[in-house]
Amino acid sequence: MRPEMRNISISMCLIIALFGCSESKGVKETKRPNIIIILADDMGYGDPEVYNAASKIPTPHINNLAKNGLRFTDAHSPSSVCSPTRYGLLTGQYAWRTALKKSVLWMWDRPLIDQNRITMPKMLKQYGYETACIGKWHLGWNWPNTEGQYVNSTIEIGDYGSKERIGLGEKIDFSKPLGGGPIGAGFDYYFGDDVPNFAPYAFFENDKLLSIPTMQKPKEMFGGDGPMVPGWDLTEVMPAITSKAVSYIEKSANKEAPFFLYFPLTAPHTPIAPHKEFIGSSKAGRYGDYVHQVDATVGAIVNALKQTGQLENTLIVFTSDNGSPQRDGTDMGGAVASVKAYNHDPSGGLKGLKSDIWEGGHRVPFIVSWPAKMGKGAISEQLIGINDLMATFKGLLENDDKEHYFEDSVDFSSVFLKNTKESVREDLVHHSISGMFSIREGAWKLIEGQGSGGWSKDADAESIADGQLYNLDNDVSETNNLYNEHPEIVKHLKEKLKRYRQQGYSNERYQN
């Protein structure tokens, strides 16, 4: 095992999270709140107990976050897969407006975020924030060759089928600084494992690898082929990033500036690699154990805030980048046993799973806590997207009607602070792994196509209609396709979706 992995203090974080927290050491408040986004990777709507009473996975810390904050029941990721959601979160713009029209970024892809684009860390730095990204990036880098030039100049971004990708890793000079990445997107600090199932299998810090990968990943180890640091251990990734996040919070306690920590986890995404402390800790197999480890990580973050007196004035958002892929009994890579065998449904009764245009693909847990400003145990049925965090944070920090800066992000600050019941969002656009579109307006959801748009093969009456229309108020499981029964609603929603796609924004207050 490498020195930087060996030196990470795993036990302290895990023991704190598993066995509770002591009293905080007083309250340290800053003029502006600290902001932490904990983004789980592939956690389904039905995984946390607070969203699913039948869950087989203990999630006491996520439950407690909801008990002490605001829980949304109709929250959605802007895509049913990874990279597009991360892009939408950090920019307030749907990723399908970029070169990434479907799927996700793949090994050796260039940065998806334009270097001139305003991003969440860039915006928050305008308000005096120190910014850090710790965890999974998956939004591209400028991988350099030996001459310092970008190694991948011909393959379209997201084109995973190109044979040209084979061997690119051998042309990269991993000793050179990497352009793009979190630092290029505006973060002051980065530490993480870029994508746990992609090469290079190594930790990154800022714009460099901590160690040079000098061997090829063993065939028996889960993930794409490519270079690896000797001694790489997949089970140590989550403890490593958790320890770094806790350390960042502790070091921030004595600083005057507020901090923004974007903490995108690598779990419970494949490889299903729970640390040994968590094996057997759930009733849903290794996948359930990995979700339980995510919950312990949430506990470690909250405890670090308590211990440093920062909890009261820290806004925490906990959510997921898309639904879970582990519902149907298929080995999606690295799962020791399907959750189906344990009678656990990660989708929580919703139709579909990760990748799909159906609700199970993009309806996600979404919990917000800010003890100094928000009430406890509240529930909101507001339609909200993860892409709304950009405008919401700006609204919380500066009530100056600047929401129009963001194409696809709407300000929910009034909901965060007052749990207002008046609808903030009129509609929301969904997008599947294959590029299938859907639009939601009130109770109505129109899907432009047949089937799931992703991996699911469930029957959906696709033979009787050209598209799908569901009334989610009385059919949240999307079983009754009303496409042929309501042509006027279909026409209205199709026209609206077409306008949003063509005009370049869905926020009607946006001014470019």
Coordinates of C-alpha atoms in Angstrom, one line a residue:
M1 CA 0.0 0.0 0.0
R2 CA 1.3 3.5 -0.9
P3 CA 2.3 5.9 1.9
E4 CA -0.5 8.5 1.3
M5 CA -3.1 5.7 1.6
R6 CA -1.3 4.2 4.7
N7 CA -1.2 7.6 6.4
I8 CA -4.9 8.3 6.1
S9 CA -6.7 8.1 9.5
I10 CA -9.6 5.8 8.7
S11 CA -10.7 4.6 12.1
M12 CA -11.4 8.0 13.7
C13 CA -13.9 9.0 11.0
L14 CA -15.6 5.7 11.0
I15 CA -15.8 5.4 14.8
I16 CA -17.2 8.9 15.1
A17 CA -19.8 8.2 12.4
L18 CA -20.8 4.8 13.7
F19 CA -20.9 5.4 17.5
G20 CA -22.1 9.0 17.8
C21 CA -20.9 12.4 18.5
S22 CA -20.1 14.4 21.5
E23 CA -21.2 17.9 22.3
S24 CA -20.0 20.7 20.1
K25 CA -17.3 23.1 21.4
G26 CA -19.4 26.2 21.1
V27 CA -20.6 27.9 18.0
K28 CA -18.4 29.7 15.5
E29 CA -20.4 31.9 13.1
T30 CA -19.4 33.7 10.0
K31 CA -21.2 36.5 8.2
R32 CA -22.1 34.1 5.4
P33 CA -22.8 30.4 5.9
N34 CA -20.4 27.7 5.1
I35 CA -21.8 25.5 2.3
I36 CA -21.3 21.8 1.9
I37 CA -22.8 19.7 -0.9
I38 CA -22.5 15.9 -0.3
L39 CA -23.3 14.2 -3.6
A40 CA -23.8 10.5 -3.3
D41 CA -23.0 8.5 -6.5
D42 CA -25.8 6.2 -7.7
M43 CA -27.8 6.3 -4.5
G44 CA -31.5 5.5 -5.2
Y45 CA -34.6 7.4 -3.9
G46 CA -35.5 4.3 -1.9
D47 CA -32.1 3.7 -0.3
P48 CA -32.3 6.0 2.8
E49 CA -34.8 5.0 5.5
V50 CA -36.3 8.4 5.6
Y51 CA -37.5 8.0 2.0
N52 CA -38.4 4.3 2.2
A53 CA -39.8 2.7 5.4
A54 CA -39.0 -0.7 3.8
S55 CA -35.3 0.0 3.2
K56 CA -33.0 -2.7 4.4
I57 CA -30.2 -0.3 5.0
P58 CA -29.5 1.7 8.2
T59 CA -29.1 5.4 7.4
P60 CA -29.4 7.1 10.9
H61 CA -27.2 10.1 9.9
I62 CA -29.2 10.9 6.7
N63 CA -32.4 10.4 8.7
N64 CA -31.1 12.8 11.3
L65 CA -30.1 15.4 8.7
A66 CA -33.7 15.3 7.5
K67 CA -35.0 15.5 11.0
N68 CA -33.1 18.7 11.5
G69 CA -33.7 20.2 8.1
L70 CA -35.9 20.2 5.0
R71 CA -36.5 17.1 3.0
F72 CA -37.7 17.3 -0.6
T73 CA -39.8 14.5 -2.0
D74 CA -39.9 15.6 -5.7
A75 CA -36.2 16.4 -6.4
H76 CA -34.4 15.4 -9.6
S77 CA -31.0 15.2 -11.0
P78 CA -30.7 17.0 -14.4
S79 CA -29.7 13.7 -16.0
S80 CA -30.1 10.1 -15.1
V81 CA -26.3 9.6 -15.3
C82 CA -23.2 11.0 -13.8
S83 CA -21.2 13.6 -15.7
P84 CA -24.2 15.6 -17.0
T85 CA -25.6 16.0 -13.5
R86 CA -22.3 17.2 -12.1
Y87 CA -22.1 19.7 -14.9
G88 CA -25.6 21.0 -14.2
L89 CA -24.9 21.3 -10.5
L90 CA -21.8 23.3 -11.0
T91 CA -23.0 25.6 -13.8
G92 CA -26.8 25.9 -13.6
Q93 CA -27.0 24.8 -17.2
Y94 CA -28.3 21.5 -18.7
A95 CA -25.3 19.5 -20.0
W96 CA -27.2 18.6 -23.2
R97 CA -26.6 22.2 -24.3
T98 CA -22.9 21.3 -24.5
A99 CA -21.0 18.8 -26.7
L100 CA -22.2 16.0 -24.4
K101 CA -25.6 15.0 -25.9
K102 CA -25.8 11.6 -24.2
S103 CA -23.9 9.2 -21.9
V104 CA -21.0 10.4 -19.7
L105 CA -17.4 11.4 -20.1
W106 CA -15.0 8.5 -20.7
M107 CA -11.3 8.0 -20.0
W108 CA -9.1 10.7 -21.3
D109 CA -11.9 13.1 -22.3
R110 CA -11.2 16.8 -22.2
P111 CA -12.9 19.2 -19.7
L112 CA -16.7 19.6 -20.3
I113 CA -16.9 22.9 -18.5
D114 CA -15.8 25.9 -20.6
Q115 CA -12.9 27.7 -18.9
N116 CA -14.8 31.0 -19.3
R117 CA -18.0 29.7 -17.9
I118 CA -19.2 31.0 -14.5
T119 CA -19.3 28.1 -12.1
M120 CA -20.4 27.6 -8.5
P121 CA -16.9 27.9 -7.0
K122 CA -16.2 31.0 -9.2
M123 CA -19.5 32.6 -8.1
L124 CA -18.9 31.9 -4.4
K125 CA -15.4 33.2 -4.5
Q126 CA -16.9 36.6 -5.5
Y127 CA -18.6 36.5 -2.1
G128 CA -15.3 35.7 -0.2
Y129 CA -15.5 32.0 -0.1
E130 CA -12.6 29.5 0.0
T131 CA -13.6 26.6 -2.2
A132 CA -12.6 22.9 -2.3
C133 CA -13.7 19.9 -4.2
I134 CA -12.9 16.5 -2.6
G135 CA -13.9 13.3 -4.2
K136 CA -15.0 12.2 -7.7
W137 CA -14.6 14.7 -10.5
H138 CA -15.6 13.0 -13.7
L139 CA -15.8 16.2 -15.8
G140 CA -12.6 15.9 -17.8
W141 CA -9.0 17.0 -17.8
N142 CA -6.5 18.3 -20.4
W143 CA -4.4 15.1 -20.3
P144 CA -0.8 16.1 -21.5
N145 CA 1.5 14.1 -23.6
T146 CA 5.3 14.3 -23.3
E147 CA 5.3 17.6 -25.2
G148 CA 2.7 19.0 -22.9
Q149 CA -0.1 19.0 -25.5
Y150 CA -3.5 17.5 -25.0
V151 CA -3.3 13.9 -25.9
N152 CA -6.9 13.4 -27.2
S153 CA -7.6 15.8 -30.0
T154 CA -9.8 13.6 -32.3
I155 CA -12.3 11.6 -30.2
E156 CA -15.6 13.2 -29.6
I157 CA -16.4 13.8 -26.0
G158 CA -18.4 11.0 -24.5
D159 CA -17.8 8.7 -27.4
Y160 CA -16.9 5.5 -25.5
G161 CA -17.0 3.3 -28.5
S162 CA -14.0 4.7 -30.2
K163 CA -11.1 2.3 -30.6
E164 CA -8.7 5.2 -30.6
R165 CA -9.1 5.4 -26.8
I166 CA -7.2 2.2 -26.5
G167 CA -3.6 3.0 -25.7
L168 CA -4.1 6.8 -25.0
G169 CA -3.1 6.2 -21.4
E170 CA 0.4 5.1 -22.6
K171 CA 0.9 8.5 -24.3
I172 CA 0.2 10.6 -21.2
D173 CA 2.9 12.1 -19.1
F174 CA 1.5 11.7 -15.6
S175 CA 4.4 13.7 -14.1
K176 CA 3.1 17.0 -15.7
P177 CA 0.4 19.2 -14.3
L178 CA -3.1 18.5 -15.6
G179 CA -5.0 21.4 -17.1
G180 CA -8.7 21.7 -16.6
G181 CA -10.2 19.7 -13.8
P182 CA -11.5 21.3 -10.6
I183 CA -8.8 23.9 -10.4
G184 CA -9.6 25.0 -13.9
A185 CA -13.3 25.2 -13.0
G186 CA -12.6 27.6 -10.1
F187 CA -11.8 25.5 -7.0
D188 CA -9.0 26.5 -4.8
Y189 CA -8.2 23.0 -3.8
Y190 CA -8.9 19.5 -5.0
F191 CA -8.2 16.0 -3.7
G192 CA -9.8 12.8 -5.0
D193 CA -9.9 9.8 -7.2
D194 CA -11.2 11.2 -10.5
V195 CA -13.4 8.2 -11.4
P196 CA -13.1 5.0 -9.3
N197 CA -13.7 2.7 -12.3
F198 CA -11.5 4.6 -14.8
A199 CA -7.8 4.9 -15.1
P200 CA -5.6 6.3 -13.8
Y201 CA -6.0 4.5 -10.6
A202 CA -4.4 7.1 -8.4
F203 CA -5.2 10.0 -6.1
F204 CA -5.1 13.5 -7.5
E205 CA -4.2 16.7 -5.6
N206 CA -4.9 20.0 -7.2
D207 CA -3.7 19.6 -10.8
K208 CA -1.3 16.7 -10.3
L209 CA -1.3 13.0 -9.4
L210 CA 0.1 12.3 -6.0
S211 CA 2.0 9.2 -7.3
I212 CA 2.8 8.2 -10.8
P213 CA 1.0 5.0 -12.0
T214 CA 3.7 2.6 -13.1
M215 CA 1.7 -0.6 -13.7
Q216 CA -1.4 -1.8 -15.5
K217 CA -4.6 -2.5 -13.6
P218 CA -4.9 -6.3 -13.0
K219 CA -7.6 -7.8 -15.2
E220 CA -9.4 -9.2 -12.2
M221 CA -9.8 -5.8 -10.6
F222 CA -13.1 -4.0 -11.5
G223 CA -12.8 -1.0 -13.9
G224 CA -11.5 0.0 -17.3
D225 CA -8.0 -1.0 -18.4
G226 CA -5.2 1.5 -17.8
P227 CA -2.4 2.6 -15.6
M228 CA -2.4 2.2 -11.8
V229 CA -0.4 3.1 -8.8
P230 CA 1.1 0.0 -7.2
G231 CA -0.9 -1.1 -4.1
W232 CA -4.1 0.7 -5.2
D233 CA -7.0 -0.5 -3.0
L234 CA -10.5 0.3 -4.1
T235 CA -11.9 -0.1 -0.5
E236 CA -9.6 2.7 0.7
V237 CA -11.0 5.4 -1.6
M238 CA -14.1 6.4 0.4
P239 CA -12.2 6.5 3.8
A240 CA -9.5 8.6 2.1
I241 CA -11.8 11.3 0.7
T242 CA -13.8 11.3 4.0
S243 CA -10.7 11.9 6.0
K244 CA -9.6 14.7 3.7
A245 CA -13.1 16.3 3.9
V246 CA -13.0 16.2 7.7
S247 CA -9.5 17.6 7.8
Y248 CA -10.6 20.5 5.5
I249 CA -13.5 21.3 7.8
E250 CA -11.2 21.3 10.8
K251 CA -8.7 23.5 9.2
S252 CA -11.4 26.0 8.1
A253 CA -12.6 26.5 11.7
N254 CA -9.9 29.1 12.5
K255 CA -10.3 31.1 9.2
E256 CA -12.4 34.2 8.8
A257 CA -13.6 33.3 5.3
P258 CA -16.5 31.0 4.9
F259 CA -15.9 27.8 2.9
F260 CA -17.6 25.9 0.1
L261 CA -16.9 22.2 0.1
Y262 CA -18.2 20.2 -2.9
F263 CA -17.9 16.6 -1.7
P264 CA -18.9 14.2 -4.5
L265 CA -18.6 10.7 -3.1
T266 CA -17.5 7.6 -5.0
A267 CA -20.2 5.4 -3.3
P268 CA -22.4 3.5 -3.7
H269 CA -21.3 3.5 -7.4
T270 CA -19.5 0.4 -8.7
P271 CA -17.0 -0.9 -7.8
I272 CA -19.1 -2.0 -4.8
A273 CA -16.2 -1.7 -2.3
P274 CA -17.3 -1.1 1.3
H275 CA -14.6 -0.9 3.8
K276 CA -14.2 -3.9 6.1
E277 CA -15.8 -2.1 9.0
F278 CA -19.1 -2.0 7.1
I279 CA -19.3 -5.5 5.6
G280 CA -22.4 -7.1 7.0
S281 CA -23.7 -3.9 8.4
S282 CA -26.9 -3.8 6.3
K283 CA -29.6 -6.3 5.3
A284 CA -29.1 -5.6 1.6
G285 CA -25.7 -7.3 0.8
R286 CA -22.5 -5.5 -0.1
Y287 CA -24.5 -2.7 -1.9
G288 CA -26.4 -2.0 1.2
D289 CA -23.2 -2.1 3.2
Y290 CA -21.8 0.5 0.8
V291 CA -24.8 2.8 1.2
H292 CA -24.4 2.4 5.0
Q293 CA -20.8 3.6 4.6
V294 CA -22.2 6.7 2.8
D295 CA -24.4 7.3 5.8
A296 CA -21.4 7.1 8.1
T297 CA -19.6 9.6 6.0
V298 CA -22.5 12.0 6.4
G299 CA -22.2 11.5 10.1
A300 CA -18.5 12.2 10.0
I301 CA -19.0 15.5 8.2
V302 CA -21.7 16.6 10.6
N303 CA -19.6 15.6 13.6
A304 CA -16.6 17.6 12.3
L305 CA -18.8 20.6 12.0
K306 CA -20.1 20.1 15.6
Q307 CA -16.7 19.7 17.0
T308 CA -15.4 22.9 15.4
G309 CA -18.5 24.9 16.3
Q310 CA -19.4 25.4 12.6
L311 CA -22.6 23.3 12.4
E312 CA -25.1 26.1 13.2
N313 CA -24.0 28.3 10.3
T314 CA -23.3 25.6 7.7
L315 CA -25.8 24.9 4.9
I316 CA -25.6 21.2 4.1
V317 CA -27.1 19.7 1.0
F318 CA -27.3 15.9 0.7
T319 CA -28.4 14.4 -2.6
S320 CA -27.5 11.9 -5.3
D321 CA -26.4 12.3 -8.9
N322 CA -29.0 9.9 -10.3
G323 CA -30.9 6.8 -9.4
S324 CA -29.4 3.4 -8.4
P325 CA -28.6 0.8 -11.1
Q326 CA -28.8 -2.1 -8.6
R327 CA -32.6 -2.8 -8.6
D328 CA -33.3 -5.6 -11.0
G329 CA -30.9 -8.3 -10.0
T330 CA -28.4 -7.6 -12.8
D331 CA -24.7 -7.5 -11.8
M332 CA -23.9 -4.0 -12.8
G333 CA -20.3 -4.5 -12.1
G334 CA -18.7 -5.4 -8.7
A335 CA -21.9 -6.2 -6.8
V336 CA -21.3 -9.4 -4.9
A337 CA -25.1 -10.1 -4.7
S338 CA -28.1 -8.3 -6.1
V339 CA -30.2 -6.3 -3.7
K340 CA -33.2 -8.1 -5.3
A341 CA -32.2 -11.2 -3.3
Y342 CA -32.6 -9.1 -0.1
N343 CA -36.0 -7.7 -0.9
H344 CA -34.6 -4.2 -1.1
D345 CA -35.7 -1.7 -3.8
P346 CA -33.3 1.2 -4.3
S347 CA -35.8 2.9 -6.5
G348 CA -38.4 2.9 -3.6
G349 CA -41.3 1.8 -5.8
L350 CA -40.5 4.1 -8.6
K351 CA -40.3 2.8 -12.2
G352 CA -36.9 2.5 -13.7
L353 CA -33.3 2.9 -12.5
K354 CA -30.1 4.8 -13.2
S355 CA -29.9 5.8 -16.9
D356 CA -33.7 5.8 -17.4
I357 CA -36.1 8.6 -18.3
W358 CA -38.6 7.1 -15.8
E359 CA -38.6 8.5 -12.2
G360 CA -36.3 5.8 -10.8
G361 CA -33.6 7.2 -13.1
H362 CA -33.6 10.8 -11.8
R363 CA -35.8 11.3 -8.8
V364 CA -33.3 11.5 -5.9
P365 CA -33.0 12.1 -2.2
F366 CA -32.5 15.8 -1.5
I367 CA -32.1 17.1 2.0
V368 CA -31.1 20.6 3.2
S369 CA -30.0 21.6 6.7
W370 CA -29.0 25.0 8.0
P371 CA -29.6 25.0 11.8
A372 CA -29.2 28.8 12.2
K373 CA -31.7 29.7 9.6
M374 CA -33.9 26.7 8.7
G375 CA -36.7 24.9 10.6
K376 CA -36.5 21.2 11.6
G377 CA -38.3 18.2 10.2
A378 CA -39.9 20.0 7.3
I379 CA -41.0 18.4 4.1
S380 CA -41.4 20.1 0.7
E381 CA -43.3 18.7 -2.3
Q382 CA -41.8 21.4 -4.5
L383 CA -40.5 20.3 -7.9
I384 CA -36.8 21.0 -7.8
G385 CA -33.6 20.1 -9.7
I386 CA -30.1 19.8 -8.5
N387 CA -29.3 22.4 -11.2
D388 CA -31.2 24.9 -9.1
L389 CA -28.5 25.1 -6.5
M390 CA -26.6 27.7 -8.5
A391 CA -29.4 30.3 -8.5
T392 CA -30.5 29.3 -4.9
F393 CA -27.0 29.9 -3.4
K394 CA -26.8 33.3 -5.2
G395 CA -30.3 34.1 -3.9
L396 CA -29.3 33.2 -0.3
L397 CA -26.1 35.3 -0.5
E398 CA -27.4 38.3 -2.4
N399 CA -31.1 39.1 -2.8
D400 CA -30.6 41.1 -5.9
D401 CA -32.7 39.4 -8.5
K402 CA -29.8 38.0 -10.4
E403 CA -31.4 34.6 -11.0
H404 CA -31.5 35.4 -14.7
Y405 CA -27.8 34.8 -14.9
F406 CA -28.4 31.0 -15.1
E407 CA -30.0 29.4 -18.1
D408 CA -31.6 26.4 -16.3
S409 CA -31.3 27.3 -12.6
V410 CA -34.1 28.7 -10.5
D411 CA -33.8 30.4 -7.1
F412 CA -35.3 28.3 -4.2
S413 CA -33.9 30.4 -1.4
S414 CA -37.5 31.2 -0.2
V415 CA -38.2 27.5 0.1
F416 CA -35.0 26.8 1.9
L417 CA -35.6 29.6 4.4
K418 CA -39.4 29.6 4.8
N419 CA -40.6 26.3 3.1
T420 CA -42.9 28.4 1.0
K421 CA -45.7 26.4 -0.6
E422 CA -46.2 28.5 -3.7
S423 CA -44.7 26.7 -6.6
V424 CA -41.3 28.0 -7.6
R425 CA -40.7 25.8 -10.6
E426 CA -43.4 25.5 -13.3
D427 CA -41.5 22.8 -15.1
L428 CA -38.3 20.7 -15.3
V429 CA -36.5 18.9 -18.2
H430 CA -35.3 15.4 -17.7
H431 CA -32.6 13.6 -19.8
S432 CA -31.6 9.9 -20.1
I433 CA -28.4 8.2 -20.9
S434 CA -29.3 7.7 -24.6
G435 CA -30.4 11.3 -25.0
M436 CA -34.1 10.9 -24.6
F437 CA -36.0 13.9 -23.3
S438 CA -38.8 14.4 -20.9
I439 CA -40.5 17.5 -19.5
R440 CA -42.5 17.7 -16.3
E441 CA -45.1 20.4 -15.7
G442 CA -47.2 20.1 -12.6
A443 CA -48.6 16.6 -12.4
W444 CA -47.9 15.9 -16.1
K445 CA -44.8 14.3 -17.4
L446 CA -44.3 13.9 -21.2
I447 CA -41.6 11.5 -22.5
E448 CA -40.5 12.0 -26.1
G449 CA -40.1 8.4 -27.1
Q450 CA -40.9 4.8 -26.2
G451 CA -39.3 2.7 -23.5
S452 CA -37.0 3.7 -20.8
G453 CA -34.3 5.6 -22.7
G454 CA -31.8 3.6 -20.7
W455 CA -31.1 0.2 -19.4
S456 CA -34.6 -0.9 -18.1
K457 CA -36.6 -3.3 -20.2
D458 CA -39.9 -3.0 -18.3
A459 CA -43.1 -3.2 -20.3
D460 CA -44.6 0.3 -20.7
A461 CA -47.4 -0.1 -23.3
E462 CA -45.0 1.4 -25.8
S463 CA -46.7 -0.3 -28.7
I464 CA -49.9 1.8 -28.4
A465 CA -48.4 5.3 -28.5
D466 CA -45.6 7.3 -30.1
G467 CA -44.6 8.7 -26.7
Q468 CA -45.5 8.6 -23.0
L469 CA -47.6 10.8 -20.8
Y470 CA -48.2 10.2 -17.1
N471 CA -50.1 12.0 -14.4
L472 CA -47.7 11.7 -11.5
D473 CA -50.2 12.9 -8.9
N474 CA -52.1 9.6 -9.2
D475 CA -49.6 7.5 -11.1
V476 CA -46.1 8.1 -9.7
S477 CA -45.1 4.6 -10.8
E478 CA -45.8 5.5 -14.4
T479 CA -48.0 2.5 -15.3
N480 CA -50.8 4.2 -17.1
N481 CA -49.7 5.8 -20.4
L482 CA -52.2 8.6 -21.3
Y483 CA -50.4 9.8 -24.4
N484 CA -53.3 9.1 -26.7
E485 CA -56.0 10.3 -24.3
H486 CA -54.7 13.9 -23.9
P487 CA -53.4 15.2 -27.3
E488 CA -53.8 18.8 -26.1
I489 CA -51.4 18.3 -23.2
V490 CA -49.0 16.4 -25.4
K491 CA -49.0 19.2 -27.9
H492 CA -48.5 21.9 -25.2
L493 CA -45.6 20.1 -23.5
K494 CA -43.9 19.2 -26.8
E495 CA -44.0 22.8 -27.9
K496 CA -42.6 24.0 -24.6
L497 CA -39.8 21.5 -24.6
K498 CA -38.9 22.4 -28.2
R499 CA -38.8 26.1 -27.3
Y500 CA -36.5 25.4 -24.3
R501 CA -34.2 23.4 -26.5
Q502 CA -34.0 25.9 -29.3
Q503 CA -33.8 29.2 -27.3
G504 CA -30.9 27.9 -25.2
Y505 CA -32.5 28.4 -21.8
S506 CA -35.5 27.2 -19.7
N507 CA -35.4 29.9 -17.1
E508 CA -37.7 32.5 -18.7
R509 CA -36.0 35.2 -16.7
Y510 CA -32.6 34.4 -18.2
Q511 CA -31.0 37.3 -20.2
N512 CA -28.0 36.4 -22.3

